[in-house]
Amino acid sequence: MVKNSFVSVMFQEKKEENRGSVEFQVLRFTNKIRRLTSHLELHRKDYLSQRGLRKILEKRQRLLVYLSKKNRVRYKELISKLNIRESKNR
């Protein structure tokens, strides 16, 4: 798995800050998603991991929708920094 340099830097910065913030939670889910995606490239028939990946994707999507409604500027910054596509439901 290739780590994004920004993600590791942001993770270190956020360690001292509020771990309950939406940005930190989205960052954690993004790291889990990337780790599970690389796992599923090797193990295509691991259906339990596929289910877990879908659940994490849904949780991250709900958090991103919440953030986009509350603060559009923070949402845009987070999307651009983590290289996440914007939702089609807009």
CSV table of N, CA, C and O in Angstrom, one decimal:
chain,number,residue,atom,x,y,z
A,1,MET,N,0.8,-1.2,0.0
A,1,MET,CA,0.0,0.0,0.0
A,1,MET,C,0.9,1.2,0.0
A,1,MET,O,1.8,1.4,0.8
A,2,VAL,N,0.6,2.1,-0.9
A,2,VAL,CA,1.4,3.4,-1.0
A,2,VAL,C,0.6,4.4,-0.2
A,2,VAL,O,-0.5,4.7,-0.4
A,3,LYS,N,1.3,5.0,0.8
A,3,LYS,CA,0.7,6.0,1.6
A,3,LYS,C,0.8,7.4,1.0
A,3,LYS,O,1.9,7.7,0.5
A,4,ASN,N,-0.2,8.1,1.1
A,4,ASN,CA,-0.2,9.5,0.6
A,4,ASN,C,0.6,10.3,1.7
A,4,ASN,O,0.3,10.2,2.9
A,5,SER,N,1.5,11.1,1.2
A,5,SER,CA,2.4,11.8,2.2
A,5,SER,C,1.5,12.8,3.0
A,5,SER,O,1.8,13.0,4.2
A,6,PHE,N,0.5,13.4,2.4
A,6,PHE,CA,-0.3,14.3,3.1
A,6,PHE,C,-1.1,13.6,4.2
A,6,PHE,O,-1.2,14.2,5.3
A,7,VAL,N,-1.6,12.4,3.9
A,7,VAL,CA,-2.4,11.7,4.9
A,7,VAL,C,-1.6,11.5,6.2
A,7,VAL,O,-2.0,11.7,7.3
A,8,SER,N,-0.3,11.0,6.0
A,8,SER,CA,0.5,10.7,7.1
A,8,SER,C,0.9,12.0,7.9
A,8,SER,O,0.9,12.0,9.1
A,9,VAL,N,1.1,13.1,7.2
A,9,VAL,CA,1.4,14.4,7.9
A,9,VAL,C,0.2,14.9,8.6
A,9,VAL,O,0.3,15.3,9.7
A,10,MET,N,-1.0,14.8,7.9
A,10,MET,CA,-2.2,15.3,8.6
A,10,MET,C,-2.6,14.4,9.8
A,10,MET,O,-3.0,14.9,10.8
A,11,PHE,N,-2.3,13.1,9.7
A,11,PHE,CA,-2.5,12.2,10.8
A,11,PHE,C,-1.7,12.6,12.0
A,11,PHE,O,-2.2,12.6,13.1
A,12,GLN,N,-0.4,13.0,11.8
A,12,GLN,CA,0.5,13.4,12.9
A,12,GLN,C,0.0,14.7,13.5
A,12,GLN,O,0.0,14.8,14.7
A,13,GLU,N,-0.4,15.6,12.7
A,13,GLU,CA,-0.9,16.9,13.2
A,13,GLU,C,-2.2,16.7,14.0
A,13,GLU,O,-2.4,17.3,15.0
A,14,LYS,N,-3.1,15.9,13.5
A,14,LYS,CA,-4.4,15.7,14.2
A,14,LYS,C,-4.3,14.9,15.4
A,14,LYS,O,-5.2,14.8,16.2
A,15,LYS,N,-3.1,14.2,15.7
A,15,LYS,CA,-3.0,13.4,16.9
A,15,LYS,C,-3.2,14.2,18.1
A,15,LYS,O,-3.9,13.7,19.1
A,16,GLU,N,-2.7,15.4,18.2
A,16,GLU,CA,-2.8,16.2,19.4
A,16,GLU,C,-4.1,16.9,19.4
A,16,GLU,O,-4.6,17.3,20.5
A,17,GLU,N,-4.8,17.1,18.2
A,17,GLU,CA,-6.0,17.8,18.2
A,17,GLU,C,-7.2,16.9,18.5
A,17,GLU,O,-7.1,15.8,18.9
A,18,ASN,N,-8.4,17.4,18.2
A,18,ASN,CA,-9.6,16.7,18.5
A,18,ASN,C,-9.8,15.5,17.6
A,18,ASN,O,-9.9,15.7,16.4
A,19,ARG,N,-9.8,14.4,18.2
A,19,ARG,CA,-10.0,13.1,17.4
A,19,ARG,C,-11.4,12.9,17.0
A,19,ARG,O,-11.7,12.1,16.2
A,20,GLY,N,-12.3,13.6,17.6
A,20,GLY,CA,-13.7,13.5,17.2
A,20,GLY,C,-14.2,14.4,16.1
A,20,GLY,O,-15.3,14.3,15.7
A,21,SER,N,-13.3,15.2,15.6
A,21,SER,CA,-13.7,16.1,14.5
A,21,SER,C,-14.0,15.3,13.3
A,21,SER,O,-13.6,14.2,13.0
A,22,VAL,N,-14.9,15.9,12.4
A,22,VAL,CA,-15.3,15.2,11.2
A,22,VAL,C,-14.1,15.0,10.3
A,22,VAL,O,-14.0,13.9,9.7
A,23,GLU,N,-13.2,15.9,10.2
A,23,GLU,CA,-12.0,15.8,9.3
A,23,GLU,C,-11.2,14.6,9.8
A,23,GLU,O,-10.7,13.8,8.9
A,24,PHE,N,-11.0,14.4,11.1
A,24,PHE,CA,-10.2,13.3,11.6
A,24,PHE,C,-10.9,12.0,11.3
A,24,PHE,O,-10.2,11.0,10.9
A,25,GLN,N,-12.2,11.9,11.5
A,25,GLN,CA,-12.9,10.7,11.2
A,25,GLN,C,-12.9,10.3,9.8
A,25,GLN,O,-12.7,9.2,9.4
A,26,VAL,N,-13.0,11.3,8.9
A,26,VAL,CA,-12.9,11.0,7.4
A,26,VAL,C,-11.5,10.6,7.1
A,26,VAL,O,-11.4,9.6,6.3
A,27,LEU,N,-10.5,11.1,7.7
A,27,LEU,CA,-9.1,10.7,7.4
A,27,LEU,C,-9.0,9.3,7.9
A,27,LEU,O,-8.4,8.5,7.1
A,28,ARG,N,-9.4,8.9,9.1
A,28,ARG,CA,-9.3,7.5,9.5
A,28,ARG,C,-10.0,6.5,8.6
A,28,ARG,O,-9.5,5.5,8.3
A,29,PHE,N,-11.3,6.9,8.2
A,29,PHE,CA,-12.0,6.0,7.3
A,29,PHE,C,-11.3,5.9,5.9
A,29,PHE,O,-11.3,4.8,5.3
A,30,THR,N,-10.7,7.0,5.5
A,30,THR,CA,-10.0,7.0,4.2
A,30,THR,C,-8.8,6.0,4.3
A,30,THR,O,-8.5,5.2,3.3
A,31,ASN,N,-8.1,6.1,5.4
A,31,ASN,CA,-6.9,5.1,5.6
A,31,ASN,C,-7.4,3.7,5.6
A,31,ASN,O,-6.8,2.8,5.0
A,32,LYS,N,-8.5,3.4,6.3
A,32,LYS,CA,-9.1,2.1,6.3
A,32,LYS,C,-9.5,1.6,4.9
A,32,LYS,O,-9.3,0.5,4.5
A,33,ILE,N,-10.1,2.5,4.2
A,33,ILE,CA,-10.6,2.2,2.8
A,33,ILE,C,-9.4,1.8,1.9
A,33,ILE,O,-9.5,0.9,1.2
A,34,ARG,N,-8.4,2.6,2.0
A,34,ARG,CA,-7.2,2.3,1.2
A,34,ARG,C,-6.5,1.0,1.5
A,34,ARG,O,-6.1,0.3,0.7
A,35,ARG,N,-6.5,0.7,2.8
A,35,ARG,CA,-5.9,-0.5,3.3
A,35,ARG,C,-6.8,-1.7,2.8
A,35,ARG,O,-6.2,-2.7,2.3
A,36,LEU,N,-8.1,-1.6,3.0
A,36,LEU,CA,-9.0,-2.7,2.5
A,36,LEU,C,-9.0,-2.9,1.0
A,36,LEU,O,-9.0,-4.0,0.5
A,37,THR,N,-8.8,-1.8,0.3
A,37,THR,CA,-8.8,-1.9,-1.2
A,37,THR,C,-7.6,-2.6,-1.6
A,37,THR,O,-7.6,-3.5,-2.5
A,38,SER,N,-6.4,-2.3,-1.0
A,38,SER,CA,-5.2,-3.1,-1.4
A,38,SER,C,-5.3,-4.5,-1.0
A,38,SER,O,-4.8,-5.4,-1.7
A,39,HIS,N,-6.0,-4.8,0.1
A,39,HIS,CA,-6.2,-6.2,0.5
A,39,HIS,C,-7.1,-7.0,-0.5
A,39,HIS,O,-6.8,-8.1,-0.8
A,40,LEU,N,-8.1,-6.3,-0.9
A,40,LEU,CA,-9.1,-6.9,-1.8
A,40,LEU,C,-8.5,-7.1,-3.2
A,40,LEU,O,-9.0,-7.9,-4.0
A,41,GLU,N,-7.5,-6.4,-3.6
A,41,GLU,CA,-6.8,-6.6,-4.9
A,41,GLU,C,-6.1,-8.0,-4.9
A,41,GLU,O,-6.1,-8.7,-5.9
A,42,LEU,N,-5.6,-8.4,-3.7
A,42,LEU,CA,-5.0,-9.7,-3.6
A,42,LEU,C,-6.0,-10.9,-3.4
A,42,LEU,O,-5.9,-12.0,-3.8
A,43,HIS,N,-7.0,-10.6,-2.6
A,43,HIS,CA,-8.0,-11.6,-2.1
A,43,HIS,C,-9.4,-11.1,-2.7
A,43,HIS,O,-10.2,-10.6,-1.9
A,44,ARG,N,-9.7,-11.5,-3.9
A,44,ARG,CA,-10.9,-11.0,-4.6
A,44,ARG,C,-12.2,-11.6,-4.0
A,44,ARG,O,-13.2,-11.1,-4.1
A,45,LYS,N,-12.1,-12.8,-3.4
A,45,LYS,CA,-13.3,-13.5,-2.9
A,45,LYS,C,-13.5,-13.3,-1.4
A,45,LYS,O,-14.2,-14.1,-0.8
A,46,ASP,N,-12.8,-12.4,-0.8
A,46,ASP,CA,-13.0,-12.1,0.6
A,46,ASP,C,-14.3,-11.3,0.8
A,46,ASP,O,-14.2,-10.0,0.8
A,47,TYR,N,-15.4,-11.9,0.8
A,47,TYR,CA,-16.7,-11.2,0.8
A,47,TYR,C,-16.9,-10.5,2.1
A,47,TYR,O,-17.6,-9.4,2.1
A,48,LEU,N,-16.4,-10.9,3.2
A,48,LEU,CA,-16.6,-10.2,4.5
A,48,LEU,C,-15.9,-8.9,4.5
A,48,LEU,O,-16.4,-7.9,5.0
A,49,SER,N,-14.7,-8.9,3.9
A,49,SER,CA,-13.9,-7.6,3.8
A,49,SER,C,-14.6,-6.7,2.8
A,49,SER,O,-14.6,-5.5,3.0
A,50,GLN,N,-15.2,-7.2,1.8
A,50,GLN,CA,-16.0,-6.4,0.8
A,50,GLN,C,-17.2,-5.7,1.5
A,50,GLN,O,-17.4,-4.5,1.3
A,51,ARG,N,-17.8,-6.5,2.4
A,51,ARG,CA,-19.0,-5.9,3.1
A,51,ARG,C,-18.5,-4.8,4.1
A,51,ARG,O,-19.1,-3.8,4.2
A,52,GLY,N,-17.4,-5.1,4.8
A,52,GLY,CA,-16.8,-4.1,5.7
A,52,GLY,C,-16.4,-2.8,4.9
A,52,GLY,O,-16.6,-1.7,5.4
A,53,LEU,N,-15.9,-3.0,3.7
A,53,LEU,CA,-15.5,-1.8,2.9
A,53,LEU,C,-16.7,-1.0,2.6
A,53,LEU,O,-16.7,0.2,2.6
A,54,ARG,N,-17.8,-1.7,2.2
A,54,ARG,CA,-19.0,-0.9,1.8
A,54,ARG,C,-19.5,-0.2,3.0
A,54,ARG,O,-20.0,1.0,2.9
A,55,LYS,N,-19.5,-0.8,4.2
A,55,LYS,CA,-20.0,-0.1,5.4
A,55,LYS,C,-19.1,1.1,5.7
A,55,LYS,O,-19.7,2.2,6.1
A,56,ILE,N,-17.8,1.0,5.6
A,56,ILE,CA,-16.9,2.1,5.9
A,56,ILE,C,-17.2,3.2,4.8
A,56,ILE,O,-17.2,4.4,5.2
A,57,LEU,N,-17.4,2.9,3.6
A,57,LEU,CA,-17.6,3.9,2.5
A,57,LEU,C,-18.9,4.6,2.8
A,57,LEU,O,-19.0,5.8,2.7
A,58,GLU,N,-19.9,3.9,3.3
A,58,GLU,CA,-21.2,4.6,3.6
A,58,GLU,C,-21.0,5.5,4.8
A,58,GLU,O,-21.6,6.6,4.8
A,59,LYS,N,-20.3,5.1,5.8
A,59,LYS,CA,-20.1,6.0,7.0
A,59,LYS,C,-19.3,7.3,6.6
A,59,LYS,O,-19.7,8.4,7.0
A,60,ARG,N,-18.3,7.1,5.7
A,60,ARG,CA,-17.5,8.2,5.3
A,60,ARG,C,-18.4,9.2,4.5
A,60,ARG,O,-18.3,10.4,4.6
A,61,GLN,N,-19.2,8.6,3.6
A,61,GLN,CA,-20.1,9.4,2.8
A,61,GLN,C,-21.1,10.2,3.6
A,61,GLN,O,-21.3,11.4,3.4
A,62,ARG,N,-21.6,9.6,4.7
A,62,ARG,CA,-22.5,10.3,5.6
A,62,ARG,C,-21.8,11.5,6.3
A,62,ARG,O,-22.4,12.6,6.4
A,63,LEU,N,-20.6,11.3,6.7
A,63,LEU,CA,-19.8,12.3,7.3
A,63,LEU,C,-19.5,13.5,6.3
A,63,LEU,O,-19.6,14.6,6.7
A,64,LEU,N,-19.2,13.1,5.1
A,64,LEU,CA,-18.9,14.1,4.1
A,64,LEU,C,-20.2,14.9,3.7
A,64,LEU,O,-20.1,16.2,3.5
A,65,VAL,N,-21.3,14.3,3.7
A,65,VAL,CA,-22.6,15.0,3.5
A,65,VAL,C,-22.8,16.0,4.6
A,65,VAL,O,-23.2,17.1,4.4
A,66,TYR,N,-22.6,15.5,5.8
A,66,TYR,CA,-22.8,16.4,7.0
A,66,TYR,C,-21.9,17.6,6.9
A,66,TYR,O,-22.3,18.7,7.1
A,67,LEU,N,-20.6,17.4,6.6
A,67,LEU,CA,-19.6,18.5,6.5
A,67,LEU,C,-20.0,19.4,5.4
A,67,LEU,O,-19.8,20.6,5.6
A,68,SER,N,-20.4,18.9,4.3
A,68,SER,CA,-20.8,19.8,3.2
A,68,SER,C,-22.0,20.7,3.5
A,68,SER,O,-22.0,21.8,3.0
A,69,LYS,N,-22.9,20.2,4.3
A,69,LYS,CA,-24.0,21.0,4.7
A,69,LYS,C,-23.6,22.1,5.7
A,69,LYS,O,-24.1,23.2,5.7
A,70,LYS,N,-22.7,21.7,6.7
A,70,LYS,CA,-22.4,22.6,7.7
A,70,LYS,C,-21.3,23.7,7.3
A,70,LYS,O,-21.5,24.8,7.6
A,71,ASN,N,-20.3,23.2,6.6
A,71,ASN,CA,-19.2,24.1,6.2
A,71,ASN,C,-18.7,23.7,4.9
A,71,ASN,O,-17.9,22.8,4.8
A,72,ARG,N,-19.1,24.4,3.8
A,72,ARG,CA,-18.7,24.0,2.4
A,72,ARG,C,-17.2,24.2,2.2
A,72,ARG,O,-16.6,23.4,1.4
A,73,VAL,N,-16.6,25.2,2.8
A,73,VAL,CA,-15.2,25.5,2.6
A,73,VAL,C,-14.3,24.4,3.1
A,73,VAL,O,-13.4,23.9,2.5
A,74,ARG,N,-14.6,24.0,4.4
A,74,ARG,CA,-13.9,22.9,5.0
A,74,ARG,C,-14.0,21.6,4.2
A,74,ARG,O,-13.1,20.8,4.0
A,75,TYR,N,-15.2,21.4,3.7
A,75,TYR,CA,-15.5,20.2,2.9
A,75,TYR,C,-14.7,20.2,1.6
A,75,TYR,O,-14.0,19.2,1.3
A,76,LYS,N,-14.6,21.3,0.9
A,76,LYS,CA,-13.8,21.4,-0.3
A,76,LYS,C,-12.4,21.2,-0.1
A,76,LYS,O,-11.7,20.5,-0.8
A,77,GLU,N,-11.9,21.8,1.0
A,77,GLU,CA,-10.4,21.6,1.4
A,77,GLU,C,-10.1,20.1,1.7
A,77,GLU,O,-9.1,19.6,1.2
A,78,LEU,N,-11.0,19.5,2.4
A,78,LEU,CA,-10.8,18.1,2.8
A,78,LEU,C,-10.8,17.2,1.6
A,78,LEU,O,-10.0,16.3,1.4
A,79,ILE,N,-11.8,17.4,0.7
A,79,ILE,CA,-11.9,16.6,-0.5
A,79,ILE,C,-10.6,16.8,-1.4
A,79,ILE,O,-10.1,15.8,-1.9
A,80,SER,N,-10.1,18.0,-1.5
A,80,SER,CA,-9.0,18.2,-2.4
A,80,SER,C,-7.7,17.6,-1.7
A,80,SER,O,-6.9,17.0,-2.4
A,81,LYS,N,-7.6,17.7,-0.4
A,81,LYS,CA,-6.4,17.2,0.2
A,81,LYS,C,-6.3,15.7,0.2
A,81,LYS,O,-5.2,15.1,0.1
A,82,LEU,N,-7.4,15.0,0.4
A,82,LEU,CA,-7.4,13.6,0.5
A,82,LEU,C,-7.7,12.9,-0.9
A,82,LEU,O,-7.7,11.7,-1.0
A,83,ASN,N,-7.8,13.7,-1.9
A,83,ASN,CA,-8.1,13.2,-3.3
A,83,ASN,C,-9.3,12.3,-3.3
A,83,ASN,O,-9.2,11.2,-3.8
A,84,ILE,N,-10.4,12.8,-2.8
A,84,ILE,CA,-11.6,12.0,-2.8
A,84,ILE,C,-12.5,12.7,-3.8
A,84,ILE,O,-12.6,14.0,-3.9
A,85,ARG,N,-13.3,11.9,-4.6
A,85,ARG,CA,-14.2,12.5,-5.6
A,85,ARG,C,-15.4,13.1,-4.8
A,85,ARG,O,-15.8,12.5,-3.8
A,86,GLU,N,-16.0,14.1,-5.4
A,86,GLU,CA,-17.2,14.7,-4.8
A,86,GLU,C,-18.4,13.8,-5.1
A,86,GLU,O,-18.4,13.2,-6.2
A,87,SER,N,-19.3,13.8,-4.2
A,87,SER,CA,-20.5,13.0,-4.4
A,87,SER,C,-21.3,13.4,-5.6
A,87,SER,O,-21.4,14.6,-5.9
A,88,LYS,N,-22.0,12.4,-6.2
A,88,LYS,CA,-22.8,12.7,-7.4
A,88,LYS,C,-24.2,13.2,-7.0
A,88,LYS,O,-25.0,13.7,-7.8
A,89,ASN,N,-24.6,13.1,-5.7
A,89,ASN,CA,-25.9,13.4,-5.2
A,89,ASN,C,-26.1,14.9,-5.0
A,89,ASN,O,-27.0,15.3,-4.3
A,90,ARG,N,-25.4,15.7,-5.6
A,90,ARG,CA,-25.5,17.1,-5.4
A,90,ARG,C,-26.3,17.8,-6.4
A,90,ARG,O,-26.3,17.7,-7.5
